Coordinates of C-alpha atoms in Angstrom, one line a residue:
X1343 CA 112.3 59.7 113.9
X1344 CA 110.1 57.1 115.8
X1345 CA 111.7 55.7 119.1
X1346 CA 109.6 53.4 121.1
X1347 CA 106.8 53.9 119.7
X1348 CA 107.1 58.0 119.6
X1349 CA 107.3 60.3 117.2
X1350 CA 110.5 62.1 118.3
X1351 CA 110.6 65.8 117.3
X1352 CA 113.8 68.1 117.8
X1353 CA 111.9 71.4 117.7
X1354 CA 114.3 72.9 115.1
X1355 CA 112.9 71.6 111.5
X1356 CA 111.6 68.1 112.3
X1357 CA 107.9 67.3 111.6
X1358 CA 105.5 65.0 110.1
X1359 CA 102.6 65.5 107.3
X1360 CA 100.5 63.1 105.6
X1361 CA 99.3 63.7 101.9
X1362 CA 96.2 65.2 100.6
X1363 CA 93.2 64.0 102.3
X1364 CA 90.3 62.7 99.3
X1365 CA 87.3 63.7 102.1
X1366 CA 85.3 67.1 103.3
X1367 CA 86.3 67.9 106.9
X1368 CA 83.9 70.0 108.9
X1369 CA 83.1 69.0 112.4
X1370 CA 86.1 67.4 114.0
X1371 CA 88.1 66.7 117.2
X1372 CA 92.1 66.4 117.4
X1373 CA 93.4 64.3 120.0
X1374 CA 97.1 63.6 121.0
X1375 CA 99.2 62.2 124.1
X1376 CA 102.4 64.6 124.0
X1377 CA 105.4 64.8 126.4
X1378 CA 107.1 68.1 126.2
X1379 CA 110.7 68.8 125.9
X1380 CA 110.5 72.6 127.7
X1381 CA 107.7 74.2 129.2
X1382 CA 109.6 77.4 128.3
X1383 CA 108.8 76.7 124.7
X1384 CA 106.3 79.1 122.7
X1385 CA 104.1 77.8 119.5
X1386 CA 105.1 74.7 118.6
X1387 CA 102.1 72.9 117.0
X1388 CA 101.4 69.3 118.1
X1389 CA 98.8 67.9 115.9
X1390 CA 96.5 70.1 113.4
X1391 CA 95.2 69.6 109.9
X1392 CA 95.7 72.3 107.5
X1393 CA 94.8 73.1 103.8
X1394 CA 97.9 71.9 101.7
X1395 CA 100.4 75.2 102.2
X1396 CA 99.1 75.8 105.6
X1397 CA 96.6 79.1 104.4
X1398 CA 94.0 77.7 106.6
X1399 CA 94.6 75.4 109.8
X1400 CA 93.7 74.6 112.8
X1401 CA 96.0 72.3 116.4
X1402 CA 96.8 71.9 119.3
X1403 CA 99.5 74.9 120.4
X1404 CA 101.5 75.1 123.1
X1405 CA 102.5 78.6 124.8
X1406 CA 102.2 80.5 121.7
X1407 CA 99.7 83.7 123.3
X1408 CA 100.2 82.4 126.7
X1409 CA 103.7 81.1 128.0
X1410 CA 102.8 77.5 129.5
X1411 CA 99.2 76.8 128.0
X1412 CA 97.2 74.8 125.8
X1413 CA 95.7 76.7 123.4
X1414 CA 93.9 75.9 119.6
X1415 CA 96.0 78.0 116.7
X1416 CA 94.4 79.0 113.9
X1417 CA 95.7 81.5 111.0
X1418 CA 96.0 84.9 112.2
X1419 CA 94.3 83.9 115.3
X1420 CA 90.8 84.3 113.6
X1421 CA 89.6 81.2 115.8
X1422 CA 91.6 81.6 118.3
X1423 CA 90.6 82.9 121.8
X1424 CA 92.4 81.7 125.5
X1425 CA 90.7 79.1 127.4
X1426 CA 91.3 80.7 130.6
X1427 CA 93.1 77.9 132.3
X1428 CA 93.5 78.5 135.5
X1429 CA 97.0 77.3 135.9
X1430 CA 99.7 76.8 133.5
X1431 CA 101.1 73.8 132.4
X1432 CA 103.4 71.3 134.6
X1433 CA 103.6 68.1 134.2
X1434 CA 103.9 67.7 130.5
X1435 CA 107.4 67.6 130.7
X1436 CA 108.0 65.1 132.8
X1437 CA 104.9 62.3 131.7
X1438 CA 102.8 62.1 128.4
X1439 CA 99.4 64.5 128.7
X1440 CA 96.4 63.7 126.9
X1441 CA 95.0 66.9 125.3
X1442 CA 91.9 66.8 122.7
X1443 CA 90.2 69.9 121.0
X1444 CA 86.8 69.3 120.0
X1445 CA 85.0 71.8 116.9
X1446 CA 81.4 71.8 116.8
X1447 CA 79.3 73.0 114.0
X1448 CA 78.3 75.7 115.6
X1449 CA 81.8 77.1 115.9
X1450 CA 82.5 76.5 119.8
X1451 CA 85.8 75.1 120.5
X1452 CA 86.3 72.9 123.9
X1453 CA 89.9 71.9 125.2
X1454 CA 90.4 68.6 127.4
X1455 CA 93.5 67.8 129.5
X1456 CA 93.8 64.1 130.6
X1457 CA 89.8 64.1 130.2
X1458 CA 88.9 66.9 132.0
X1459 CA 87.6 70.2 130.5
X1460 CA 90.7 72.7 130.1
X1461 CA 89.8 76.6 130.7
X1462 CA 86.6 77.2 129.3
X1463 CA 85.0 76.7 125.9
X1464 CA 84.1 79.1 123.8
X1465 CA 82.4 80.4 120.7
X1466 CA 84.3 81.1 117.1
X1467 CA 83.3 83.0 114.0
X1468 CA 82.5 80.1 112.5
X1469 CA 84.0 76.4 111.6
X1470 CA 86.8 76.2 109.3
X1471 CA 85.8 73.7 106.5
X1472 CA 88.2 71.6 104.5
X1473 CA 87.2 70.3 100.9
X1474 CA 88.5 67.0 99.9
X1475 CA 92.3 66.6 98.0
X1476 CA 92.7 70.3 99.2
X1477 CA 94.1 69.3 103.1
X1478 CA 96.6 67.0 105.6
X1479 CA 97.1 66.2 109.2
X1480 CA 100.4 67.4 110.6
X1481 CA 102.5 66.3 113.3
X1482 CA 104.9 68.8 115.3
X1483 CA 104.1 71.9 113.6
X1484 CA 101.9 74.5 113.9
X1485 CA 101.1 75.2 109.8
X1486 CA 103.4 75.4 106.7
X1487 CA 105.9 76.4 105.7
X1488 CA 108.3 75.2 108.3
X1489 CA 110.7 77.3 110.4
X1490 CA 110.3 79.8 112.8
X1491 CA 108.7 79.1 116.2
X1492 CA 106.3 76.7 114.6
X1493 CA 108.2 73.7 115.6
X1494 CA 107.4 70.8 118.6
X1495 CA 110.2 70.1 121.2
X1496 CA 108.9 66.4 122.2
X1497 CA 107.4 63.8 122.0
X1498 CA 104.1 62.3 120.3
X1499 CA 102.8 59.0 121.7
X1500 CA 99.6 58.4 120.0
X1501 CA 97.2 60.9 117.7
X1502 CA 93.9 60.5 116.5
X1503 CA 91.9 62.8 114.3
X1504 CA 87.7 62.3 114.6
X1505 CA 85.7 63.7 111.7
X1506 CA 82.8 64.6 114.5
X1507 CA 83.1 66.4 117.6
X1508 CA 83.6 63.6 120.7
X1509 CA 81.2 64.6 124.2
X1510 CA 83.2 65.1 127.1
X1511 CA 82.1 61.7 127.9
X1512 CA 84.0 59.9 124.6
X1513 CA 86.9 62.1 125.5
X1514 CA 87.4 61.2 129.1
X1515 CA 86.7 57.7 127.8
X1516 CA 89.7 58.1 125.0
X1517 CA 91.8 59.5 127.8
X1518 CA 91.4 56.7 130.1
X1519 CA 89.9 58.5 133.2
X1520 CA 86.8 56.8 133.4
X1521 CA 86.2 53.6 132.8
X1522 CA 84.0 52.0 129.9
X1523 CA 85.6 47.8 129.6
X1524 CA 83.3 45.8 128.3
X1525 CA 83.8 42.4 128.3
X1526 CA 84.6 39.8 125.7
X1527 CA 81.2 37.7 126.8
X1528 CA 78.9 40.8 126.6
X1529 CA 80.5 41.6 123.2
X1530 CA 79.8 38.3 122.3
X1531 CA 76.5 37.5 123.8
X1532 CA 74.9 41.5 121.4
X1533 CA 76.4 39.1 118.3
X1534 CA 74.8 36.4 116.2
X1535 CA 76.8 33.0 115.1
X1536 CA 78.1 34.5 112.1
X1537 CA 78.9 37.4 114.0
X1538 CA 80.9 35.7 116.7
X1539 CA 82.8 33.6 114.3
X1540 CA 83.7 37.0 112.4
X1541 CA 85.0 38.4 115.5
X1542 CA 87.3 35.1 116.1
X1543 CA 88.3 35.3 112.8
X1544 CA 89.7 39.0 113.1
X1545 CA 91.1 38.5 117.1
X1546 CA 93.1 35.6 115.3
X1547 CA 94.8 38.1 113.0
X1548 CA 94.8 40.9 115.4
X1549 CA 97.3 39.1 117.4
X1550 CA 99.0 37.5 114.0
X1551 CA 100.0 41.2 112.7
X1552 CA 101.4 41.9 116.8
X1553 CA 103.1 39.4 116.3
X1554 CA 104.8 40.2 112.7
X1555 CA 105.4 44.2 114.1
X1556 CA 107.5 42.6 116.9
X1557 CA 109.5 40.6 114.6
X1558 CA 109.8 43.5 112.3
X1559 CA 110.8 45.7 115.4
X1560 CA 113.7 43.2 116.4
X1561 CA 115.4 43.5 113.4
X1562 CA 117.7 46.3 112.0
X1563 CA 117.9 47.3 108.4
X1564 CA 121.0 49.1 107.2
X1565 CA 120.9 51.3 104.1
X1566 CA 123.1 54.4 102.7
X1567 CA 121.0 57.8 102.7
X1568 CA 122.1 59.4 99.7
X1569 CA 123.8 62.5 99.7
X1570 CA 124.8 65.2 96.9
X1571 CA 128.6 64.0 95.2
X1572 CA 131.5 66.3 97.4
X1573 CA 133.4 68.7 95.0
X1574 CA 136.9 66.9 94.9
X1575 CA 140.1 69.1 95.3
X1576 CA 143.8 68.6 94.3
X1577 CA 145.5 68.3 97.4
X1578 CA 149.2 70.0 97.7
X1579 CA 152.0 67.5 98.2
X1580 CA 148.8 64.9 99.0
X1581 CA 148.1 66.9 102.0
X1582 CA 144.8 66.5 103.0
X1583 CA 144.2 69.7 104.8
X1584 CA 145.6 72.0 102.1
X1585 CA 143.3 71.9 99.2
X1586 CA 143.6 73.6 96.4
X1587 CA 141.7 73.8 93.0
X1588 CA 138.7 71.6 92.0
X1589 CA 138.7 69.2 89.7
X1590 CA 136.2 67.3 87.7
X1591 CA 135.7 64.0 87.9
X1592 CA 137.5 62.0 84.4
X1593 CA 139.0 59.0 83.0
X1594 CA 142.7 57.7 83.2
X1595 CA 144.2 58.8 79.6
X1596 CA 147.4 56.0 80.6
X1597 CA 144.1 52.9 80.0
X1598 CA 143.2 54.1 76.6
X1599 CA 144.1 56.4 73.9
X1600 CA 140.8 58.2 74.5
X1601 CA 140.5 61.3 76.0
X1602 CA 139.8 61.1 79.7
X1603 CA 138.0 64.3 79.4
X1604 CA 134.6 63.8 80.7
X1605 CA 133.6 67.1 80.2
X1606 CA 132.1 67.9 83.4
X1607 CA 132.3 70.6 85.8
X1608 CA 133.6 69.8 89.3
X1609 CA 130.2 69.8 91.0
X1610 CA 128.4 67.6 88.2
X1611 CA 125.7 65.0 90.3
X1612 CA 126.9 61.2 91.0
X1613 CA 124.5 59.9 87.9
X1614 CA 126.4 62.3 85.5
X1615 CA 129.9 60.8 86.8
X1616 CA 128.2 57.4 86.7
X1617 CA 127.1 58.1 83.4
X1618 CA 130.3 59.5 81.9
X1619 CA 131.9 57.0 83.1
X1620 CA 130.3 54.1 81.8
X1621 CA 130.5 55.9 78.1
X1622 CA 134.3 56.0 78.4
X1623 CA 135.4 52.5 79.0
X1624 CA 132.9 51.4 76.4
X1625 CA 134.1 53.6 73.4
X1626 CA 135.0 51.9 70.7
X1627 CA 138.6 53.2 70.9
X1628 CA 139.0 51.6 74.4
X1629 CA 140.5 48.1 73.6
X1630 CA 140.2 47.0 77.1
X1631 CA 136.9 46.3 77.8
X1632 CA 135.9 44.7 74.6
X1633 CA 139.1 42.2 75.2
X1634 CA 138.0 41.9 78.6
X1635 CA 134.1 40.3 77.7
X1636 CA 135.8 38.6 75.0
X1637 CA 138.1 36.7 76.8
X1638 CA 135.4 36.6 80.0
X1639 CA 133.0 34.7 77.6
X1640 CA 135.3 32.3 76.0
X1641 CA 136.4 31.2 80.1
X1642 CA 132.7 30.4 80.9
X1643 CA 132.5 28.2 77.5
X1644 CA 136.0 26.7 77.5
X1645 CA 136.6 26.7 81.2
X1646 CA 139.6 28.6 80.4
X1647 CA 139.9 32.1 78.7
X1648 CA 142.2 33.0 75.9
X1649 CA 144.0 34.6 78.9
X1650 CA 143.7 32.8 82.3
X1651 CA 143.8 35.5 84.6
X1652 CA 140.6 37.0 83.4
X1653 CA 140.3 40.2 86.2
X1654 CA 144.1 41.0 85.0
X1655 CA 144.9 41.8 81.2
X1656 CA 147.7 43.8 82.4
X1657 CA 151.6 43.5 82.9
X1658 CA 151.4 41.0 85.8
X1659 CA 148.4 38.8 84.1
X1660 CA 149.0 36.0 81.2
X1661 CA 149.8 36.3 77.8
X1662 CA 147.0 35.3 75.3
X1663 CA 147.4 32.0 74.0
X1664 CA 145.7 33.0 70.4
X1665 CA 146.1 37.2 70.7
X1666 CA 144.6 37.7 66.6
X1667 CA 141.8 35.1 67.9
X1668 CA 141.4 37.5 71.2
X1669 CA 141.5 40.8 68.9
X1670 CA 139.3 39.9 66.6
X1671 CA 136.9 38.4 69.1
X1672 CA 136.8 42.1 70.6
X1673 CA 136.4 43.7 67.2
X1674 CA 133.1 41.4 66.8
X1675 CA 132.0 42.1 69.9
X1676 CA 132.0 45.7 69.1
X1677 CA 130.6 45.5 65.6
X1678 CA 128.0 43.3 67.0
X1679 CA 127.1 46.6 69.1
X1680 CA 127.8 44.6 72.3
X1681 CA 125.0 42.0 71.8
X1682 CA 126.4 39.1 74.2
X1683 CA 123.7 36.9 72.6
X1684 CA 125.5 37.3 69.3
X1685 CA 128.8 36.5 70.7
X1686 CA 127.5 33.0 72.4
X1687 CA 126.1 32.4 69.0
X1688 CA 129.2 33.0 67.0
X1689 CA 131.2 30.7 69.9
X1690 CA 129.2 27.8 70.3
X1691 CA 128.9 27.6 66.5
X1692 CA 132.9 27.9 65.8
X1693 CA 134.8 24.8 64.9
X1694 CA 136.8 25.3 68.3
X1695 CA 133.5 24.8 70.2
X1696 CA 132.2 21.6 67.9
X1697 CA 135.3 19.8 68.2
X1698 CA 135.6 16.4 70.2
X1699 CA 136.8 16.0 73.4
X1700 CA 138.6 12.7 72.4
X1701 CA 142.2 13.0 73.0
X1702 CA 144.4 12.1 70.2
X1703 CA 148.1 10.6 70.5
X1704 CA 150.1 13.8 68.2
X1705 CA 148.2 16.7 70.3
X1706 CA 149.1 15.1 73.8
X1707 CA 152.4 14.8 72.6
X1708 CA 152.5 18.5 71.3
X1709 CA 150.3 20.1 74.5
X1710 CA 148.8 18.1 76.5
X1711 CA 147.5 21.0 78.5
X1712 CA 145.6 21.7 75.3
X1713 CA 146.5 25.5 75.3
X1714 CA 146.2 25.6 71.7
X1715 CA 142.7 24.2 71.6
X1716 CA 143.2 21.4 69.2
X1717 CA 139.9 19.8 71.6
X1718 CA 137.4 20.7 73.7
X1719 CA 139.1 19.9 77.1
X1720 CA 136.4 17.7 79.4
X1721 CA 135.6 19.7 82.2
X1722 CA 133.7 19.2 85.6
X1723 CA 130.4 21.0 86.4
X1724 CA 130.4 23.6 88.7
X1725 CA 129.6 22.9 92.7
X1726 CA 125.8 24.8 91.6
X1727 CA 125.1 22.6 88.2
X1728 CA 126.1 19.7 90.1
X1729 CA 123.5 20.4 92.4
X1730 CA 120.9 21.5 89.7
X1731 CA 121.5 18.6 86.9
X1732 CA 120.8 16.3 89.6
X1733 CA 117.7 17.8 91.0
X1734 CA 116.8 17.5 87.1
X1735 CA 117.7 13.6 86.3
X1736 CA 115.8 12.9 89.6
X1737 CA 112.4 14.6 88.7
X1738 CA 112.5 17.3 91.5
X1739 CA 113.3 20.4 90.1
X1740 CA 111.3 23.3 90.5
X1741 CA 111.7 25.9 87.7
X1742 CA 110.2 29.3 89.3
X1743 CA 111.7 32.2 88.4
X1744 CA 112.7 35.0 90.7
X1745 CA 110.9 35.7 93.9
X1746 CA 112.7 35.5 97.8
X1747 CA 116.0 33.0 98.3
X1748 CA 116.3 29.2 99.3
X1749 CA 117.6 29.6 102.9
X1750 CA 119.3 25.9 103.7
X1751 CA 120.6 26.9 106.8
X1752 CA 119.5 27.8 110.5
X1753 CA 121.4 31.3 112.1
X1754 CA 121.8 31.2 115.9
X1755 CA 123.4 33.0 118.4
X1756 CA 125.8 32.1 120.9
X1757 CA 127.6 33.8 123.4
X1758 CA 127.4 37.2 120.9
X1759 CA 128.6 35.3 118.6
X1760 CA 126.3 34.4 114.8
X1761 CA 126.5 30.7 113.8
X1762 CA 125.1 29.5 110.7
X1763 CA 124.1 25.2 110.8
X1764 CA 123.6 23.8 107.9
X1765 CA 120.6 22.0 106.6
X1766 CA 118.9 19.9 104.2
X1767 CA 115.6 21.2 104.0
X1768 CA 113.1 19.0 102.1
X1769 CA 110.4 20.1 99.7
X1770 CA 109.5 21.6 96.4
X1771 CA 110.3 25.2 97.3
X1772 CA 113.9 23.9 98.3
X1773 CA 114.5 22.7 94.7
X1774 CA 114.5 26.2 91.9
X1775 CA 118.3 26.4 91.1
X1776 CA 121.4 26.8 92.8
X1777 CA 121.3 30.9 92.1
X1778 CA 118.1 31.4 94.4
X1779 CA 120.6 30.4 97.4
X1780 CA 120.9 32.1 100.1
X1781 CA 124.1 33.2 100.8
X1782 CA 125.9 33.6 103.9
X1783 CA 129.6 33.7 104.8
X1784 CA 129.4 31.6 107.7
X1785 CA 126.2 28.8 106.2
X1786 CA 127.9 26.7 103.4
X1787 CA 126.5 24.0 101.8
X1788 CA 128.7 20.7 102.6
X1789 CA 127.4 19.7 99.1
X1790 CA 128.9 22.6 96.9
X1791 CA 131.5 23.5 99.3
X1792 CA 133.5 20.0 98.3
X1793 CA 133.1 20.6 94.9
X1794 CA 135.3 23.9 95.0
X1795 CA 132.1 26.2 95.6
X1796 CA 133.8 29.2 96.2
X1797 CA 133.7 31.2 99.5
X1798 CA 131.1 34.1 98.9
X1799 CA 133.7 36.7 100.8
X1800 CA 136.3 36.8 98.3
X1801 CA 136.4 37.7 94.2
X1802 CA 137.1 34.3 93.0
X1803 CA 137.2 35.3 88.8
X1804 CA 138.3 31.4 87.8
X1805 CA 136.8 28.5 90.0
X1806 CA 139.3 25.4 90.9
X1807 CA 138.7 22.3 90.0
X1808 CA 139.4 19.8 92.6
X1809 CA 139.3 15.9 92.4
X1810 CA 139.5 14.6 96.2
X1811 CA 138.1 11.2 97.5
X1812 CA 135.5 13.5 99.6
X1813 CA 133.5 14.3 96.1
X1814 CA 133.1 10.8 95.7
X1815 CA 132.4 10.2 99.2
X1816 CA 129.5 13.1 99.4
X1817 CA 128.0 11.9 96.2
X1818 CA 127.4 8.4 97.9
X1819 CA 126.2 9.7 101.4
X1820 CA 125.1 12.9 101.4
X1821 CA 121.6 12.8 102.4
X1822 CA 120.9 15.5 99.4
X1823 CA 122.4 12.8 97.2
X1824 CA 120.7 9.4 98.9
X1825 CA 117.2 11.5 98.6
X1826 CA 117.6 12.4 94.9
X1827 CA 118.5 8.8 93.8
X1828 CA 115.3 7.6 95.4
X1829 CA 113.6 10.2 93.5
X1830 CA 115.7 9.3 90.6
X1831 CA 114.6 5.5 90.4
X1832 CA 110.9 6.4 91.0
X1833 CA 111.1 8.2 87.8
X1834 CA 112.8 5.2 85.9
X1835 CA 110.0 2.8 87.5
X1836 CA 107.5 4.9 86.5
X1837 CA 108.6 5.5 83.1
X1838 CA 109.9 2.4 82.4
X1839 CA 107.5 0.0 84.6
X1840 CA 108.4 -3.4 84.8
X1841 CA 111.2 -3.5 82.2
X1842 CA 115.0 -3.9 84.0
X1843 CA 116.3 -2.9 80.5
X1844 CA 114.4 0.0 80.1
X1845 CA 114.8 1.6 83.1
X1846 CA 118.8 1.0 82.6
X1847 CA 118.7 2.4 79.2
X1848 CA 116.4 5.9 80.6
X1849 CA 118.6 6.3 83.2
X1850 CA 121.6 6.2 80.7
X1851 CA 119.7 9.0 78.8
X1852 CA 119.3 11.1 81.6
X1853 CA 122.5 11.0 83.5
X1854 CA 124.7 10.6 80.2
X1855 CA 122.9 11.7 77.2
X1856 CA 123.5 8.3 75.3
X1857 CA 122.5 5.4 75.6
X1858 CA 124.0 2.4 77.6
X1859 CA 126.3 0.2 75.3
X1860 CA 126.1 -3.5 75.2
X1861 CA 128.3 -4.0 78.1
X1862 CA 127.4 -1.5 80.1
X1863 CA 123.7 -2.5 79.6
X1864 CA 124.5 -6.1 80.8
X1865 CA 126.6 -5.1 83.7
X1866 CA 123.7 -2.7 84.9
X1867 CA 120.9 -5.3 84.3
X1868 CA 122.8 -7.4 86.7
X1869 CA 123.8 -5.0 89.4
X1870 CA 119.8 -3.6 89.2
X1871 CA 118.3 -7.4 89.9
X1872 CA 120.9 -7.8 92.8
X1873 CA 121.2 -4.3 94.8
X1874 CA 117.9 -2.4 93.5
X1875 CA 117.3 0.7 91.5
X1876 CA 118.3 3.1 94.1
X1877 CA 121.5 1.9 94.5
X1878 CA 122.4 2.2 90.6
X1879 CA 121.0 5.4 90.6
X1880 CA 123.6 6.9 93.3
X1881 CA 126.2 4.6 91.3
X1882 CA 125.0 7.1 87.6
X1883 CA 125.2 10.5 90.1
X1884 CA 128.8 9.1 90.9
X1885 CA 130.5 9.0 87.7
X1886 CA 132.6 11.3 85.8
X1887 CA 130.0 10.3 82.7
X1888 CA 127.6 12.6 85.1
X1889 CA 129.9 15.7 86.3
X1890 CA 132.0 16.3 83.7
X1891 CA 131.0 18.0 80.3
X1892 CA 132.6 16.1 77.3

């Protein structure tokens, strides 16, 4: 794992290792700043580069020949020979050391600590050479395959591989111990204009990416690591601590008259459950679920289902109003292989769907609830397609598909405590549908939230339908609302210029889908000359002609 900034290695089975490497490596030096764990350790690698296996490698060592020094590992020790430090290693326990090995291409091998040469160098057999796609760089490991004594107790700061060998000079420069600042005037006084300009250019996003990788580093991300499915057991008398045989995962044969054999064996992977399951609710001999979408997709175009509790067909849910309608709606959707398209086809193009909302005198009197669908009961919009159909009268919606969410909110933090304050953010990007929301628990939208939007913690299968003076009083002063019906009557004016009538009779079209009659016409006319086109454009985003669906 990286903490701080380190690569943290456990010295038991933790390591890093890039992919194959697409370029030849001869000549090279590795370079890392390391902080040990133990000094008692022995061969754990800390950087190296080997061919892909680990046949052929060479890194940094530690205590592998010699308890307590720095040594450069290679396979079977071919390249390997002591440095003859002096002393053995102390301090790299307690504080990062900078070590570097440098390979020349005359096979001599020189070790640095902190800058300064380490032991002696001294002459291989000859440079091992690495052909391109055939190699990697690892990290906390001495050379594949893993296990063994091969393993890093510590910690990795920084690494660097060179594809030359570095002086001594370069090194003790990398390491810090001498000093080679140069100034941001003499950089800038070697350069030309275009030069200088190039270099401002990449200083400005220099410090733009620091500043994205500390926003990225103060934030946490929470995700599930899989892990292979556990073998379930039957437990005796439910008792969790005395298992007894295995059994494989299956259906509940009390649902369905299908078997709920799933014909797996106990240890079967969580995408064959997955997959078994899905199979067995949607058999064709499983009643349920095709009942279920039936009566689901009649709700969404009715605003009531043949049932009304749609997430409970069972004992404690309603009785079907029309149960032949509901069964034979399932036995469609089934023969219609589960095509949903088809489905919304066969509904909106039923005499149920095409009948008129207007109430007649005999069906009030016989069910005024209208249970037995002799109309099409009017019905507000939802909190969302309020929101939407208005952004679309006024001009201002924005159609784009997919991509991140509408955040119309501001999180803050008080006393430990996350706040959510709403806003009313203004722009293009702030108008695509309702369904690009962002949702958070604690940041509802005043808007949708009077018009029964439902709280985004809780299953909410069938939406109420509230009628409260605070609708009407949101429509009229909600500064969503007052900012759309400008919008709104800059669209009549500009597609109706100079003609009162016209603009009337568009905005009719667009708010009502008809056009204005006589009356209403006049009325408008004279409320238009008298309080302005804004004002009867809040008045048309007001009306029950407007949010409900006749």
């Amino acid at each position: 794992r990286v903490e701080n900034g380190s690569l943290v290695l456990d010295g038991k089975g933790s390591f890093a290792m890039t992919a194959a490497i697409d370029r030849p490596l001869g000549e090279k030096t590795l370079e890392a700043w390391v902080q040990l764990d133990s000094l008692d350790q022995r061969g754990g690698g800390v950087l190296g580069v080997q061919t892909v296996g680990g046949g052929t490698f060479d890194a940094i060592v530690f205590g592998e020949q010699e308890p307590g020094r720095w040594m450069a590992g290679s396979e079977f020790f071919r390249r390997t020979q002591s440095f003859r430090a002096a002393v053995a290693e102390t301090a790299a326990n307690q504080r990062f050391v900078h070590l570097a090995l440098v390979y020349r291409a005359d096979g001599e091998i020189a070790a640095y600590r902190d800058g300064q040469p380490y032991g002696k160098p001294y002459r291989s057999e000859k440079l091992a050479e690495f052909t391109p796609g055939k190699w990697q760089v690892v990290f906390g490991l001495r050379h594949s395959p893993a296990g063994g004594n091969k393993h890093l107790a510590g910690k990795i700061d920084r690494a660097r591989l060179y594809d030359r060998a570095l002086s001594a000079e370069e090194v003790a420069a990398s390491a810090g111990t001498i000093s080679t600042h140069v100034s941001d005037e003499e950089i800038d006084a070697e350069l030309d204009d275009a030069g200088r300009r190039r270099r401002q250019q990449l200083r400005a996003e220099v410090r733009r990416l620091r500043d994205q990788i500390a926003s990225y580093r103060s934030r946490k991300a929470f995700a599930v690591t899989p892990q292979p499915s556990p073998v379930a057991h039957l437990l005796v008398r439910g008792n969790v601590t005395q298992p007894a045989e295995p059994i494989a995962a299956g259906g509940i044969l009390a649902l369905t008259a299908s078997q709920p054999d799933f014909g797996l064996a106990p240890d079967a992977t969580e995408a064959d459950r997955r997959r078994k399951l899905a199979e067995w609710i949607t058999r064709a001999d499983n009643p349920l679920f095709a009942r279920t979408i039936a009566n689901r997709l009649w709700h969404y175009h009715f605003g009531r289902g043949l049932i009304e509790t749609p997430n409970d067909l069972g004992f404690s849910g309603g009785k079907p109003t029309h149960p032949e309608l509901l069964d034979w709606l399932a036995a469609e959707l089934i023969a219609k292989k589960w095509s949903l398209k088809e489905m919304h086809r066969l509904i909106v193009t039923s005499a149920a769907w095409q009948q008129s909302s207007h109430p007649r005198a005999e069906g009030m009197a016989a069910d005024a609830d209208n249970r037995l669908i002799w109309r099409y009961s009017p019905r507000r919009l939802e909190a969302e397609a309020v929101r939407d159909a208005t952004l679309v009268v006024a001009g201002q919606f924005n159609p784009q598909r997919g991509g991140p969410s509408v955040q119309d909110f501001r999180p803050y933090e008080y006393k430990s405590t996350q706040y959510y304050e709403p806003l009313d953010p203004v722009g293009p990007e702030f108008n695509r549908r309702s369904i690009y929301r962002m949702w958070a628990r604690g940041g509802k939208n005043p808007l949708l939230d009077t018009f029964d939007c439902p709280d985004p913690s809780t299953i909410t299968p069938r939406r109420g339908a509230t009628t409260t003076p605070l609708q009407a009083l949101a429509l009229m002063n909600n500064s969503f609302t007052l900012r759309m019906a400008d919008h709104f009557a800059e669209r009549l004016a500009a597609e109706r210029p100079d003609n009162i009538e016209g603009q009337v009779a568009r905005g009719f079209e667009l708010a009502y889908g008809r056009a204005p009659q006589e009356e209403e016409l006049s009325a408008a006319v004279g409320f238009v000359r008298e309080h302005r086109l804004p004002a009867f454009c809040r008045i048309l985003l007001n009306t029950n002609g407007f949010l409900y669906l006749e």
